[in-house]
Every structure is written in structure tokens, then in C-alpha cells.
CSV table of C-alpha atoms and ligand atoms in Angstrom, one decimal:
chain,number,residue,atom,x,y,z
W,359,MET,CA,-5.8,-33.7,8.7
W,360,LEU,CA,-4.0,-31.7,6.0
W,361,THR,CA,-0.6,-32.8,4.8
W,362,SER,CA,1.4,-31.5,1.9
W,363,GLU,CA,3.0,-33.7,-0.6
W,364,SER,CA,6.0,-32.6,-2.6
W,365,MET,CA,5.4,-32.4,-6.4
W,366,LEU,CA,8.0,-31.9,-8.9
W,367,SER,CA,7.7,-29.4,-11.7
W,368,ARG,CA,10.1,-28.3,-14.3
W,369,GLY,CA,11.5,-24.7,-14.3
W,370,THR,CA,12.1,-23.6,-17.9
W,371,HIS,CA,14.9,-21.1,-17.5
W,372,THR,CA,17.9,-23.3,-17.0
W,373,GLY,CA,16.0,-26.6,-17.0
W,374,ARG,CA,16.8,-27.3,-13.4
W,375,ARG,CA,14.1,-29.3,-11.7
W,376,ILE,CA,12.5,-27.3,-8.9
W,377,PRO,CA,9.8,-28.7,-6.6
W,378,ASN,CA,6.5,-27.0,-6.7
W,379,PRO,CA,7.1,-24.2,-4.1
W,380,LEU,CA,3.4,-24.3,-3.0
W,381,GLU,CA,3.6,-28.0,-1.9
W,382,GLU,CA,6.7,-27.8,0.4
W,383,LEU,CA,5.2,-26.7,3.7
W,384,THR,CA,2.7,-28.4,5.9
W,385,LEU,CA,-0.1,-26.7,7.7
W,386,THR,CA,1.7,-27.3,11.0
W,387,GLU,CA,4.8,-25.6,9.6
W,388,LEU,CA,2.8,-22.7,8.3
W,389,ARG,CA,1.2,-22.2,11.6
W,390,GLN,CA,4.6,-21.5,13.2
W,391,ARG,CA,4.8,-18.4,11.1
W,392,THR,CA,4.6,-15.0,12.8
W,393,SER,CA,3.6,-12.9,9.8
W,394,MET,CA,0.1,-11.3,9.4
W,395,LYS,CA,-1.5,-14.0,7.3
W,396,TRP,CA,-1.0,-16.6,10.0
W,397,ARG,CA,-1.4,-14.6,13.1
W,398,VAL,CA,-4.5,-12.5,12.8
W,399,HIS,CA,-7.0,-15.4,13.0
W,400,PRO,CA,-7.3,-18.3,15.5
W,401,GLU,CA,-5.7,-21.7,14.7
W,402,ASP,CA,-8.9,-23.3,13.4
W,403,VAL,CA,-9.1,-20.7,10.6
W,404,LEU,CA,-7.6,-21.4,7.1
W,405,PRO,CA,-6.2,-18.0,6.1
W,406,LEU,CA,-6.6,-17.3,2.4
W,407,TRP,CA,-6.7,-13.5,2.7
W,408,VAL,CA,-3.7,-11.1,2.7
W,409,ALA,CA,-1.2,-11.5,-0.3
W,410,GLU,CA,1.4,-13.6,1.3
W,411,MET,CA,2.3,-17.0,-0.2
W,412,ASP,CA,2.7,-20.3,1.6
W,413,VAL,CA,6.1,-20.9,0.2
W,414,ARG,CA,9.7,-21.2,1.4
W,415,LEU,CA,12.2,-18.6,0.1
W,416,ALA,CA,13.5,-19.3,-3.3
W,417,PRO,CA,17.0,-21.0,-2.8
W,418,ALA,CA,18.8,-18.1,-4.6
W,419,VAL,CA,17.2,-15.6,-2.2
W,420,ALA,CA,17.9,-17.7,0.9
W,421,GLU,CA,21.5,-18.2,-0.1
W,422,ALA,CA,22.1,-14.5,-0.7
W,423,LEU,CA,20.6,-13.6,2.7
W,424,HIS,CA,22.5,-16.3,4.5
W,425,ARG,CA,25.7,-15.1,2.9
W,426,ALA,CA,25.0,-11.5,4.0
W,427,ILE,CA,24.2,-12.6,7.5
W,428,ASP,CA,27.2,-14.9,7.8
W,429,ALA,CA,29.4,-12.0,6.7
W,430,GLY,CA,27.7,-9.5,8.9
W,431,ASP,CA,26.9,-7.6,5.7
W,432,THR,CA,24.0,-5.6,7.3
W,433,GLY,CA,25.0,-2.0,6.8
W,434,TYR,CA,23.6,0.7,4.5
W,435,PRO,CA,22.8,0.0,0.9
W,436,VAL,CA,24.6,1.5,-2.1
W,437,GLY,CA,24.7,1.1,-5.8
W,438,THR,CA,22.4,0.1,-8.6
W,439,ALA,CA,22.4,-3.7,-8.5
W,440,TYR,CA,18.7,-3.9,-7.9
W,441,ALA,CA,17.8,-1.7,-10.9
W,442,GLU,CA,20.3,-3.6,-13.1
W,443,ALA,CA,18.8,-6.9,-12.0
W,444,PHE,CA,15.3,-5.6,-12.8
W,445,SER,CA,16.4,-4.3,-16.1
W,446,ALA,CA,17.9,-7.6,-17.1
W,447,PHE,CA,14.9,-9.5,-15.8
W,448,ALA,CA,12.5,-7.2,-17.8
W,449,ALA,CA,14.5,-7.7,-21.0
W,450,ASP,CA,14.6,-11.5,-20.6
W,451,ARG,CA,11.0,-12.0,-19.4
W,452,TRP,CA,9.1,-9.3,-21.2
W,453,SER,CA,11.4,-8.3,-24.0
W,454,TRP,CA,11.4,-4.8,-22.6
W,455,SER,CA,14.9,-3.5,-23.1
W,456,ASN,CA,14.2,0.1,-22.1
W,457,LEU,CA,14.3,-0.1,-18.3
W,458,GLU,CA,17.1,2.5,-17.9
W,459,VAL,CA,18.9,2.2,-14.7
W,460,SER,CA,19.6,6.0,-14.8
W,461,ARG,CA,15.8,6.6,-14.7
W,462,THR,CA,15.2,4.6,-11.5
W,463,ALA,CA,15.1,5.3,-7.8
W,464,ILE,CA,15.0,2.9,-4.9
W,465,VAL,CA,12.0,3.3,-2.6
W,466,PRO,CA,11.0,1.5,0.6
W,467,ASP,CA,8.2,-0.5,-0.9
W,468,VAL,CA,5.7,-0.3,-3.7
W,469,MET,CA,3.0,1.7,-1.9
W,470,MET,CA,5.5,4.2,-0.5
W,471,GLY,CA,6.9,4.5,-4.0
W,472,VAL,CA,3.5,5.2,-5.4
W,473,VAL,CA,2.9,7.9,-2.8
W,474,GLU,CA,6.3,9.5,-3.4
W,475,VAL,CA,5.8,9.5,-7.2
W,476,LEU,CA,2.3,11.0,-6.9
W,477,ARG,CA,3.8,13.7,-4.7
W,478,LEU,CA,6.2,14.6,-7.5
W,479,VAL,CA,3.4,15.2,-10.1
W,480,THR,CA,0.3,16.2,-8.0
W,481,SER,CA,-0.4,18.6,-5.2
W,482,PRO,CA,-2.8,18.3,-2.2
W,483,GLY,CA,-6.4,18.5,-3.5
W,484,ASP,CA,-5.5,17.0,-6.9
W,485,ALA,CA,-7.4,14.0,-8.2
W,486,VAL,CA,-6.0,10.4,-8.4
W,487,VAL,CA,-8.1,8.2,-10.6
W,488,VAL,CA,-8.4,4.5,-9.8
W,489,ASN,CA,-10.3,1.6,-11.4
W,490,SER,CA,-12.6,0.3,-8.7
W,491,PRO,CA,-12.7,-2.3,-7.3
W,492,VAL,CA,-9.0,-2.0,-6.7
W,493,TYR,CA,-6.3,-2.8,-4.1
W,494,ALA,CA,-7.7,-1.2,-0.9
W,495,PRO,CA,-4.5,0.8,0.2
W,496,PHE,CA,-4.8,2.8,-3.0
W,497,TYR,CA,-7.6,4.7,-1.3
W,498,ALA,CA,-6.0,5.1,2.2
W,499,PHE,CA,-2.5,6.0,1.1
W,500,VAL,CA,-3.6,8.5,-1.5
W,501,THR,CA,-6.2,10.2,0.7
W,502,HIS,CA,-3.8,10.3,3.7
W,503,ASP,CA,-1.5,12.3,1.5
W,504,GLY,CA,-4.2,14.9,0.8
W,505,ARG,CA,-5.1,13.8,-2.8
W,506,GLN,CA,-8.7,12.9,-3.7
W,507,ILE,CA,-9.6,9.5,-5.2
W,508,VAL,CA,-11.9,9.5,-8.2
W,509,GLU,CA,-13.2,6.1,-9.2
W,510,ALA,CA,-13.4,5.0,-12.8
W,511,PRO,CA,-15.1,1.6,-12.3
W,512,LEU,CA,-14.0,-1.5,-14.2
W,513,GLY,CA,-16.4,-2.7,-16.8
W,514,GLN,CA,-18.8,-5.7,-16.3
W,515,ASP,CA,-16.0,-7.8,-17.9
W,516,LEU,CA,-13.7,-6.7,-15.0
W,517,ARG,CA,-11.4,-4.9,-17.5
W,518,VAL,CA,-10.5,-1.2,-17.6
W,519,SER,CA,-13.4,0.6,-19.1
W,520,LEU,CA,-12.0,3.3,-21.4
W,521,ASP,CA,-15.4,5.0,-21.3
W,522,SER,CA,-15.4,5.4,-17.6
W,523,LEU,CA,-11.8,6.4,-17.6
W,524,GLU,CA,-12.4,9.1,-20.2
W,525,GLU,CA,-15.4,10.3,-18.4
W,526,SER,CA,-13.4,10.7,-15.1
W,527,PHE,CA,-10.5,12.4,-16.9
W,528,LEU,CA,-12.9,14.8,-18.6
W,529,ARG,CA,-14.9,15.6,-15.5
W,530,ILE,CA,-11.7,16.4,-13.5
W,531,ARG,CA,-10.3,18.6,-16.2
W,532,GLN,CA,-13.6,20.4,-16.6
W,533,GLN,CA,-13.4,21.2,-12.9
W,534,GLY,CA,-10.0,22.8,-13.6
W,535,ARG,CA,-8.2,20.2,-11.5
W,536,LYS,CA,-5.0,18.3,-12.1
W,537,ALA,CA,-5.2,14.5,-12.2
W,538,ALA,CA,-2.9,11.4,-12.0
W,539,TYR,CA,-4.1,7.9,-12.8
W,540,LEU,CA,-3.0,5.0,-10.6
W,541,LEU,CA,-3.1,1.8,-12.6
W,542,SER,CA,-2.8,-1.6,-11.1
W,543,ASN,CA,-1.0,-3.6,-13.9
W,544,PRO,CA,-1.9,-6.5,-13.5
W,545,HIS,CA,-5.1,-5.6,-11.6
W,546,ASN,CA,-5.6,-6.6,-8.0
W,547,PRO,CA,-8.2,-8.0,-7.0
W,548,THR,CA,-9.5,-9.4,-10.4
W,549,GLY,CA,-6.2,-10.7,-11.8
W,550,THR,CA,-6.9,-9.0,-15.1
W,551,VAL,CA,-3.8,-8.5,-17.2
W,552,HIS,CA,-4.1,-5.5,-19.4
W,553,THR,CA,-3.4,-5.9,-23.1
W,554,MET,CA,-1.2,-3.8,-25.4
W,555,ALA,CA,-4.3,-2.5,-27.1
W,556,GLU,CA,-5.9,-1.5,-23.8
W,557,LEU,CA,-2.7,0.2,-22.4
W,558,THR,CA,-2.2,2.0,-25.7
W,559,ALA,CA,-5.7,3.4,-25.5
W,560,VAL,CA,-5.0,4.4,-21.8
W,561,ALA,CA,-1.9,6.2,-22.9
W,562,GLU,CA,-3.8,8.1,-25.6
W,563,LEU,CA,-6.4,9.2,-23.1
W,564,ALA,CA,-3.8,10.2,-20.6
W,565,GLY,CA,-2.1,12.3,-23.3
W,566,LYS,CA,-5.3,13.8,-24.4
W,567,TYR,CA,-6.3,15.0,-20.9
W,568,ASP,CA,-2.8,15.6,-19.6
W,569,VAL,CA,-3.0,13.0,-16.9
W,570,ARG,CA,0.2,11.5,-15.4
W,571,VAL,CA,0.1,7.7,-15.1
W,572,VAL,CA,1.6,5.7,-12.3
W,573,SER,CA,1.6,2.0,-13.0
W,574,ASP,CA,1.8,-0.3,-10.0
W,575,GLU,CA,3.5,-3.4,-11.5
W,576,ILE,CA,4.1,-5.4,-8.3
W,577,HIS,CA,2.3,-8.4,-9.7
W,578,ALA,CA,4.0,-8.3,-13.1
W,579,PRO,CA,6.1,-11.4,-12.7
W,580,LEU,CA,3.0,-13.4,-11.7
W,581,VAL,CA,1.3,-13.5,-15.1
W,582,LEU,CA,-0.1,-17.0,-15.7
W,583,PRO,CA,0.0,-19.1,-18.9
W,584,GLY,CA,-2.4,-17.7,-21.5
W,585,ALA,CA,-1.6,-14.0,-20.8
W,586,GLN,CA,1.3,-11.7,-21.5
W,587,PHE,CA,2.4,-8.9,-19.2
W,588,ILE,CA,2.9,-5.5,-20.9
W,589,PRO,CA,5.1,-3.1,-19.0
W,590,TYR,CA,3.2,0.2,-19.1
W,591,LEU,CA,6.4,2.1,-19.9
W,592,SER,CA,6.9,0.0,-23.0
W,593,VAL,CA,3.6,1.4,-24.5
W,594,PRO,CA,3.8,4.2,-27.0
W,595,GLY,CA,2.6,7.4,-25.4
W,596,SER,CA,3.8,6.4,-21.9
W,597,GLU,CA,6.9,8.5,-22.0
W,598,ASN,CA,6.0,10.8,-19.1
W,599,ALA,CA,4.6,8.0,-16.9
W,600,PHE,CA,6.1,6.1,-14.0
W,601,ALA,CA,6.1,2.4,-13.0
W,602,VAL,CA,6.7,1.2,-9.4
W,603,MET,CA,7.8,-2.5,-9.2
W,604,SER,CA,9.4,-5.0,-6.9
W,605,ALA,CA,10.1,-8.7,-6.4
W,606,SER,CA,7.9,-8.7,-3.3
W,607,LYS,CA,4.8,-10.5,-4.5
W,608,ALA,CA,6.4,-13.0,-6.9
W,609,TRP,CA,9.0,-14.1,-4.4
W,610,ASN,CA,7.1,-13.4,-1.2
W,611,LEU,CA,9.4,-10.8,0.2
W,612,ALA,CA,7.0,-8.3,1.7
W,613,GLY,CA,9.0,-8.4,5.0
W,614,LEU,CA,12.2,-7.5,3.2
W,615,LYS,CA,11.4,-4.0,2.0
W,616,ALA,CA,12.8,-2.7,-1.3
W,617,ALA,CA,11.1,-1.4,-4.4
W,618,LEU,CA,12.0,0.5,-7.5
W,619,ALA,CA,10.4,3.6,-9.1
W,620,VAL,CA,11.0,3.9,-12.8
W,621,ALA,CA,10.5,7.0,-14.9
W,622,GLY,CA,9.7,7.1,-18.6
W,623,PRO,CA,12.1,9.3,-20.6
W,624,ASP,CA,10.0,12.4,-20.2
W,625,ALA,CA,9.5,11.8,-16.5
W,626,ALA,CA,13.2,11.5,-15.6
W,627,ALA,CA,13.5,15.1,-14.4
W,628,ASP,CA,10.5,14.6,-12.1
W,629,LEU,CA,12.0,11.5,-10.6
W,630,ALA,CA,15.2,13.3,-10.0
W,631,ARG,CA,13.3,15.6,-7.6
W,632,MET,CA,12.5,12.7,-5.3
W,633,PRO,CA,13.7,13.6,-1.9
W,634,GLU,CA,16.9,11.9,-0.9
W,635,GLU,CA,15.4,10.5,2.4
W,636,VAL,CA,13.1,8.2,0.4
W,637,SER,CA,16.1,6.2,-0.6
W,638,HIS,CA,16.9,5.6,3.0
W,639,GLY,CA,13.8,3.5,3.5
W,640,PRO,CA,14.7,0.3,1.7
W,641,SER,CA,16.9,-2.0,3.8
W,642,HIS,CA,20.2,-3.4,2.6
W,643,LEU,CA,19.0,-7.0,3.2
W,644,GLY,CA,15.8,-6.1,1.3
W,645,LEU,CA,17.9,-5.0,-1.7
W,646,ILE,CA,20.0,-8.1,-1.5
W,647,ALA,CA,16.9,-10.4,-1.4
W,648,HIS,CA,15.1,-8.6,-4.3
W,649,THR,CA,18.2,-8.5,-6.4
W,650,ALA,CA,18.9,-12.2,-5.9
W,651,ALA,CA,15.3,-13.1,-6.8
W,652,LEU,CA,15.4,-11.2,-10.1
W,653,ARG,CA,18.9,-12.3,-11.0
W,654,ASP,CA,18.9,-15.9,-10.0
W,655,GLY,CA,15.3,-16.8,-9.1
W,656,GLN,CA,13.7,-17.4,-12.5
W,657,ASP,CA,13.7,-21.2,-12.2
W,658,TRP,CA,11.9,-21.0,-8.9
W,659,LEU,CA,9.5,-18.4,-10.4
W,660,ASN,CA,8.7,-20.7,-13.3
W,661,ALA,CA,8.0,-23.6,-10.9
W,662,LEU,CA,5.8,-21.3,-8.8
W,663,ILE,CA,3.8,-20.2,-11.8
W,664,GLN,CA,3.2,-23.8,-12.8
W,665,GLY,CA,2.0,-24.5,-9.3
W,666,LEU,CA,-0.3,-21.4,-9.4
W,667,ASP,CA,-1.6,-22.4,-12.8
W,668,SER,CA,-2.5,-25.9,-11.4
W,669,ASN,CA,-4.2,-24.2,-8.4
W,670,ARG,CA,-6.1,-22.0,-10.7
W,671,THR,CA,-7.4,-25.1,-12.5
W,672,LEU,CA,-8.2,-26.8,-9.2
W,673,LEU,CA,-10.0,-23.8,-7.9
W,674,ARG,CA,-12.2,-23.6,-11.0
W,675,GLN,CA,-13.2,-27.3,-10.5
W,676,LEU,CA,-13.7,-26.8,-6.7
W,677,LEU,CA,-15.9,-23.8,-7.2
W,678,ALA,CA,-18.0,-25.5,-9.9
W,679,LYS,CA,-18.6,-28.4,-7.4
W,680,HIS,CA,-18.9,-26.6,-4.1
W,681,LEU,CA,-19.9,-23.0,-4.8
W,682,PRO,CA,-21.6,-23.0,-8.2
W,683,GLU,CA,-23.6,-19.9,-7.2
W,684,ALA,CA,-20.5,-17.8,-6.9
W,685,GLY,CA,-19.7,-15.6,-9.8
W,686,TYR,CA,-16.1,-16.1,-11.0
W,687,LYS,CA,-13.9,-15.1,-13.9
W,688,GLU,CA,-10.5,-16.8,-13.8
W,689,PRO,CA,-7.6,-14.5,-13.2
W,690,GLU,CA,-5.0,-14.1,-15.9
W,691,GLY,CA,-2.3,-13.2,-13.4
W,692,THR,CA,-1.6,-12.8,-9.7
W,693,TYR,CA,-2.7,-15.5,-7.2
W,694,LEU,CA,-5.9,-13.8,-6.3
W,695,ALA,CA,-9.4,-14.9,-7.2
W,696,TRP,CA,-12.3,-12.5,-7.1
W,697,LEU,CA,-15.6,-14.2,-6.2
W,698,ASP,CA,-19.0,-12.6,-6.5
W,699,CYS,CA,-20.8,-14.0,-3.5
W,700,ARG,CA,-23.9,-11.8,-3.5
W,701,TYR,CA,-26.0,-14.9,-3.4
W,702,LEU,CA,-25.0,-15.0,0.3
W,703,GLU,CA,-25.9,-11.5,1.1
W,704,SER,CA,-28.2,-11.2,4.1
W,705,GLU,CA,-30.5,-8.4,4.8
W,706,SER,CA,-29.7,-6.5,8.0
W,707,GLN,CA,-32.3,-6.6,10.6
W,708,ASP,CA,-31.5,-3.2,12.0
W,709,SER,CA,-31.7,-0.8,9.1
W,710,PRO,CA,-30.7,2.6,10.5
W,711,SER,CA,-33.2,4.3,8.4
W,712,GLY,CA,-36.0,2.0,9.4
W,713,LEU,CA,-37.1,2.2,5.8
W,714,GLY,CA,-36.2,-1.3,4.8
W,715,VAL,CA,-33.2,-3.5,4.2
W,716,VAL,CA,-29.6,-2.6,4.2
W,717,THR,CA,-27.2,-5.0,2.6
W,718,ASP,CA,-24.4,-6.1,4.9
W,719,VAL,CA,-21.4,-5.2,2.7
W,720,ALA,CA,-19.0,-7.6,4.5
W,721,GLY,CA,-21.6,-10.3,4.8
W,722,PRO,CA,-20.1,-13.1,2.7
W,723,THR,CA,-16.6,-12.6,4.3
W,724,LYS,CA,-18.1,-12.7,7.8
W,725,MET,CA,-20.1,-15.8,7.0
W,726,PHE,CA,-17.1,-17.6,5.5
W,727,LEU,CA,-15.1,-16.7,8.6
W,728,GLU,CA,-17.7,-17.5,11.2
W,729,GLU,CA,-19.3,-20.5,9.6
W,730,ALA,CA,-16.5,-22.1,7.5
W,731,ARG,CA,-13.5,-20.8,9.4
W,732,VAL,CA,-11.9,-19.6,6.2
W,733,ALA,CA,-10.5,-16.0,6.2
W,734,LEU,CA,-10.8,-14.1,3.0
W,735,SER,CA,-10.5,-10.4,2.1
W,736,SER,CA,-13.8,-8.6,2.1
W,737,GLY,CA,-14.7,-7.1,-1.3
W,738,HIS,CA,-16.1,-3.9,0.1
W,739,VAL,CA,-12.7,-2.5,1.1
W,740,PHE,CA,-11.7,-2.5,-2.6
W,741,GLY,CA,-14.1,0.4,-3.3
W,742,SER,CA,-17.2,0.7,-5.4
W,743,GLY,CA,-18.3,-2.6,-7.0
W,744,GLY,CA,-16.6,-4.7,-4.3
W,745,ALA,CA,-19.4,-5.2,-1.8
W,746,GLY,CA,-20.7,-8.8,-1.7
W,747,HIS,CA,-17.4,-10.1,-3.2
W,748,VAL,CA,-14.5,-11.8,-1.5
W,749,ARG,CA,-10.9,-12.0,-2.6
W,750,LEU,CA,-9.3,-15.4,-2.2
W,751,ASN,CA,-5.5,-16.0,-2.1
W,752,PHE,CA,-4.8,-19.4,-3.8
W,753,ALA,CA,-1.0,-19.3,-3.3
W,754,THR,CA,-1.2,-22.3,-1.0
W,755,SER,CA,-1.1,-26.1,-1.2
W,756,GLN,CA,-3.8,-28.0,-3.0
W,757,ALA,CA,-4.8,-29.7,0.2
W,758,ILE,CA,-5.4,-26.4,2.0
W,759,LEU,CA,-7.2,-24.9,-1.1
W,760,THR,CA,-9.4,-28.0,-1.3
W,761,GLU,CA,-10.3,-28.0,2.3
W,762,ALA,CA,-11.1,-24.3,2.3
W,763,ILE,CA,-13.5,-24.5,-0.7
W,764,GLU,CA,-15.2,-27.6,0.7
W,765,ARG,CA,-15.8,-25.7,3.9
W,766,MET,CA,-17.0,-22.6,2.1
W,767,GLY,CA,-19.4,-24.8,0.1
W,768,ARG,CA,-21.2,-25.8,3.3
W,769,VAL,CA,-22.1,-22.1,4.0
W,770,HIS,CA,-25.6,-21.4,2.7
W,771,PRO,CA,-27.6,-18.2,2.3
W,772,LEU,CA,-29.8,-17.2,5.2
W,773,ARG,CA,-32.8,-16.4,3.1
O,2096,LIG,C1,-1.3,-3.9,-6.3
O,2096,LIG,C2,-0.5,-3.9,-5.1
O,2096,LIG,N1,0.3,-2.8,-4.9
O,2096,LIG,C3,1.1,-2.8,-3.8
O,2096,LIG,C4,1.1,-3.8,-2.8
O,2096,LIG,C5,1.9,-3.6,-1.6
O,2096,LIG,O1,3.2,-3.6,-1.9
O,2096,LIG,P1,4.3,-3.1,-0.9
O,2096,LIG,O2,4.2,-4.1,0.3
O,2096,LIG,O3,5.6,-3.2,-1.6
O,2096,LIG,O4,3.9,-1.7,-0.5
O,2096,LIG,C6,0.3,-4.9,-3.1
O,2096,LIG,C7,0.3,-6.0,-2.1
O,2096,LIG,O5,-0.4,-6.9,-2.2
O,2096,LIG,C8,-0.5,-4.9,-4.2
O,2096,LIG,O6,-1.3,-6.0,-4.5
């Protein structure tokens, strides 16, 4: 039987004591939820897949929403409060004082913002470079919009490979095509936090090959102790780039849609061409929630990050004990762990070619679901290099995390 115990941790912004947000809800309470994470699988499955967190709302966010609902303040949004809150948060948290409110646009969510920004600087048939394995919707959203994905795989160390990036840029330009580069900063699913040196080199390459960069910074507030988030637009050479950001991942607001597209100084004219209807997507309550999170939610965020850091440590210990065969490099940010589970890969009995074995790309995820009753995200949907891996969401209680890894450890290779 899983229970959650309440642990206290210290938020560092105002020094207010905030309980660890990951230890507040019991499994029984979580099972009452109606969101995707808790509804797709049967009740005996522990869901550690989609990027939702097992937390209550930060009090600052809940209070702002309650105030709006009590007042019937549910009309259309207006104004720049969200951009102002982001600008202040960025200055305080990342010492980035150049998030200019005049160079922002509200967009419904980060993925729609990415699509709309790509529409401003590319045309159907143009290339969009991504670092595989990467957040699966990058593929679907970009190709649905008529752009073509070109993969520049991450290096063995799970960091952006400047060689593979340059090779992709060069190849596309030699074909006479235009390119944009969609960067996940930090990187989902590996949790890699790009350094200033890496991002500076990226900006140099983008300048050299005339590639417009769109930096998805949805995980930016979730950088864990030991790493430092670098906003792409703070990097020299990024002046004609864009960033798309929101409070959605860090404060668990995916159901309250509102995000921000930000242009570098030389991209402001492009951003100004964004069609007006895009700004009709974010909801007023979404903007209220995200604004409150950024403005008044730093103590809660600090407590969350402490909780995630503890879970990261616990996960390392649990993996060493129960899944020592899994390949694992600790994430520097996000609440996602990327596990190489190729030791579990089975060989399909029914090879369509009849010529031998076919690896079942979703094999480990299927085995963990069917045999351990733990739901994870299958690595193969993240593109080349993802097959045989699973992505595990550790934004949950230590009790749930422990039970999940213990169960996973009891799954053994077939051969
Ligand atoms: C890198 C990345 N971008 C975008 C999203 C989705 O953001 P939104 O729901 O705002 O479209 C996610 C969700 O997990 C993500 O990890």
C-alpha cells in the first residue's frame, strides 16, 4: 500500500517554508484525477509517462485562479502582464535582463507557438533540423505543417553534436533549401542542459549557414542543482532567433493554456507578422495562472526543485539496485529520465522479411507495462536513437517512484 508522507523543504526566494510538492498527494487522491496521465491506463498501472507532475497547484496559482472564478473574471485576455512576469522572472532567475516585452507575443501553448514561429520564417517544403532523440511532437507538428524534419542526432554523450548539426545545415544548404533549427533547451527526453559554450557554437553555425533558430524553453525553470540554464536569446549571435516558453511544465499548468513567443532584436519584425488570431488561443484563466506562477511562485518552484533533486538521487540508487543493466545518465534538468533498456529487447518471431530478426522498437515499454504494470514513454517515438529506450517521469512521490522501479527490476530479458 502506497502512502505519501509530507516532507518539509525550504524555499530560498523569501525563505518561506514550503512542503515538498511531490509528497502532498496520495496515490488514492491521484487516481481521482481526470487528466491524461491518470486515465489512459488501468488502475493497477503506475503512470510515469506523460509530462504531468503529481503535485497540487502552487498556492499562488490556486489563489489567483480562485480569485478570478469568485469574481467571474472569465472573459477575454488583454495586456502584457504575462510577458512582464516572465521578463522579471528571467532577470531574477537567470540574470537575463533582455526579455523585452515589446518583442513578445502570446500564443496558445508552446507547441502551437513553435509552429506559428516556424511559419513566419519557413515555407512548406523547408527543412526543420532537430536533435534526435527529441520530444516526439516536434516531428508530428512540424510535418503536419508541411515542413520536413532533418535529424541531427545527439552525440554518444547525449549532448548536441556540433558536427552532426553542421553536417545537416551544410547538406540542406547545398540542396538550395532553407532551414530552421528547433532546439529543445533544456533537452527532452535526456534532461541535458546546454552550456553557454555549446549554445554560442550553435549560434555561430546558425549564422554561418543562415539558419533561423527556434528555442523551445518550456523546461527552463526546471534546471536542477549542478547546472545553469542559459536562455538562447542571451547568447551572442542569437539576435535573429526566437524562444517559446511558458510556466506549463514547471508549475504543471498544461491544462491552462498560455505561452509566450519571444523574438531576438533582429527577429522582432518577423514576430510582428504573426497573425492576430494566434493571440486568441490562450485563455484568460491560463494567462492568470501562468502570470501568478512566474510572479509569486518561486518559493514553490524552489521546493519542487529540491524534491526533484532528491528524487533524482533516489532514482540513481534504485536503478543501481534494481535495474543495473539499464544505461542511464542523470538529467541536469527536467523531471525526465532517459533509460537505455536495450538489454530487454526481444527478437520478433515474425520478421516480415523472413530473413532474420527484427527488433521490437517498443519492446521495453511494452514489457514494463505488461509485466510490471508501470507506464513509461517509449523511446522510439522520440526519433532516431530512441528505440530500445524508455522515458521515465520522476515528478512523483518517493513511494511511487520506489515501487515503480522495484516492479521494473523484476522484469527480465526473454533471451
Ligand atoms: C520540449 C517540450 N516542448 C513542448 C511541450 C508541450 O508544451 P505545450 O503543452 O505548451 O504545447 C512539452 C511537453 O512536455 C515539451 O517537453
